[in-house]
Tab-separated table of C-alpha atoms in Angstrom:
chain	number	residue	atom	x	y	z
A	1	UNK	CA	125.163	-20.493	70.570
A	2	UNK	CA	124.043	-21.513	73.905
A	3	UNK	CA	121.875	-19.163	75.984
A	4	UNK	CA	122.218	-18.823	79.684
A	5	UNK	CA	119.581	-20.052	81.564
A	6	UNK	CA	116.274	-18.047	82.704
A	7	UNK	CA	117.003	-16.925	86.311
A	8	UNK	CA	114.106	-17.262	88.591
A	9	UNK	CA	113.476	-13.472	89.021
A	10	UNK	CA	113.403	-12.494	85.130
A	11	UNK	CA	110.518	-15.694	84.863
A	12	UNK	CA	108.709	-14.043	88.084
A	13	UNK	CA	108.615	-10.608	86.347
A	14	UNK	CA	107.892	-11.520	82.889
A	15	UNK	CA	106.119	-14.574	82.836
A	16	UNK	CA	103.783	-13.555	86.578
A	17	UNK	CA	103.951	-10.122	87.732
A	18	UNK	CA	103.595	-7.954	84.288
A	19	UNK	CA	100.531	-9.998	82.800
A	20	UNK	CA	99.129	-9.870	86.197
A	21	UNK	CA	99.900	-6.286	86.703
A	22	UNK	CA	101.034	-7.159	90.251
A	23	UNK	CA	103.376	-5.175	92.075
A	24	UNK	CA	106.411	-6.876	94.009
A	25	UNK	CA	105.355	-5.227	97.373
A	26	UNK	CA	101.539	-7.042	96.421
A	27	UNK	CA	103.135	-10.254	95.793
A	28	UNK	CA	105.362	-9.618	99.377
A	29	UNK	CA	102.392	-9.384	101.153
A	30	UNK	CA	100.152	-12.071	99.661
A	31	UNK	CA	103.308	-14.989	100.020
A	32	UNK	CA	104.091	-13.507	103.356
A	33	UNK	CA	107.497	-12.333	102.370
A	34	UNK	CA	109.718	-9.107	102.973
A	35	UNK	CA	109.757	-6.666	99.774
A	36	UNK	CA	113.166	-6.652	99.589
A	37	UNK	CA	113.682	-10.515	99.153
A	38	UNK	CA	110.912	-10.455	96.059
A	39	UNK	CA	113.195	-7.192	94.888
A	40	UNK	CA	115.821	-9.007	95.146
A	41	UNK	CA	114.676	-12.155	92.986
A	42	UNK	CA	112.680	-10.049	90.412
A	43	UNK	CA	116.630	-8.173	90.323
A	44	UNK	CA	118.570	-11.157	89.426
A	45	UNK	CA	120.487	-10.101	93.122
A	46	UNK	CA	119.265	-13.753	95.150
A	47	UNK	CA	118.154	-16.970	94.146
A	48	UNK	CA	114.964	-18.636	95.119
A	49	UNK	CA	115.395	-20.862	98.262
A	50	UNK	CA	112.895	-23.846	98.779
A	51	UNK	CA	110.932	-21.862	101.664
A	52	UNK	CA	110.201	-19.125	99.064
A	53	UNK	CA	109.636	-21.971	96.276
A	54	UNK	CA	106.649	-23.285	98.190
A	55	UNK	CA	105.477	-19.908	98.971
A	56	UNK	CA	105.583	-19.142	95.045
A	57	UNK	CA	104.492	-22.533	93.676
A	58	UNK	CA	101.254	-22.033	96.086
A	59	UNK	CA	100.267	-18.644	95.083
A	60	UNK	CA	100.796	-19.056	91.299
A	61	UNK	CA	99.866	-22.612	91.223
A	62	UNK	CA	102.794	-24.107	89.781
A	63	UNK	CA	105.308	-26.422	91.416
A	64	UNK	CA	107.714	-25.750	93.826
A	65	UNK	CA	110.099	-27.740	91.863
A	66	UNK	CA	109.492	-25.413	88.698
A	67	UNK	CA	111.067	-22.712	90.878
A	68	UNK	CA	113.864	-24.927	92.048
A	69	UNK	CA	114.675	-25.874	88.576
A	70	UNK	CA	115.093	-22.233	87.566
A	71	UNK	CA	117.001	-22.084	89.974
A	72	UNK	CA	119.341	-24.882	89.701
A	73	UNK	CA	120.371	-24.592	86.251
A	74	UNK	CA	120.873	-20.608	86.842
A	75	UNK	CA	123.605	-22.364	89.708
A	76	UNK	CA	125.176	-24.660	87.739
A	77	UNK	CA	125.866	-22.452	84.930
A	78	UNK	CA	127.406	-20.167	86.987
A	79	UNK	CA	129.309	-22.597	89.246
A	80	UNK	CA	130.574	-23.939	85.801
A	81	UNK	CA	131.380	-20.846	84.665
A	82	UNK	CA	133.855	-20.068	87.488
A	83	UNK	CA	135.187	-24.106	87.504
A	84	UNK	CA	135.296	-24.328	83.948
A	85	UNK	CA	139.066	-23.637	83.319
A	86	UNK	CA	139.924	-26.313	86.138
A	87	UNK	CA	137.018	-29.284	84.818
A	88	UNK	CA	139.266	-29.116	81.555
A	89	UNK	CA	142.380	-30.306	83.774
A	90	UNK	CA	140.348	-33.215	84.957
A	91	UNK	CA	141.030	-36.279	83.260
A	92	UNK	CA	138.098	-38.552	83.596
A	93	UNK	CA	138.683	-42.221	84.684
A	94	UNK	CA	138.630	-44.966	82.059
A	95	UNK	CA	135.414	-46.812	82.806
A	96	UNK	CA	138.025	-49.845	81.813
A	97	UNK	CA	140.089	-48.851	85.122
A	98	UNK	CA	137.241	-48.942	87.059
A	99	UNK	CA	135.109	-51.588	86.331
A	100	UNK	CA	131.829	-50.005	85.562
A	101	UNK	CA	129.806	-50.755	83.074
């Protein structure tokens, strides 16, 4: 069975805020952020944009694109998800048609 992926907000909880003990209205104020966007993540309710990427990679020490890529697979599951029934009517060219190799 294949899992969905980790969305940004459940890693931010789990994996830096409860072994840290840190609140989201602590982490708010030391990225420089409203409380209700780091709600909002930590509830699964937004996605992490590259502005708040930088802002997390910085404080935990971790990339920027280790946020992103949360993020990205969390958005292509769930744009395949909702396209998935229409990919299957797509009939992918014959690389013979096309010449590539």
């Amino acid at each position: 069975m294949h899992l969905p992926p980790t969305h940004p907000g459940l890693m931010l909880l789990e994996e830096f805020l409860k072994p840290l003990e840190m609140t989201q209205v602590e982490l708010a104020e030391a990225i420089g952020v409203p409380l209700q966007r780091v709600n909002e993540i930590v509830n699964q309710k937004r996605g992490v944009s590259p502005e708040t990427a930088l802002r997390l990679g910085k404080y935990f020490g971790v990339s920027a694109d280790f946020w992103l890529g949360l993020q990205k697979d969390c958005d292509l599951s769930n744009a395949y998800q909702k396209e998935k029934a229409k990919l299957n009517e797509i009939i992918p060219v014959s690389t013979s048609k096309s010449g590539v190799i």
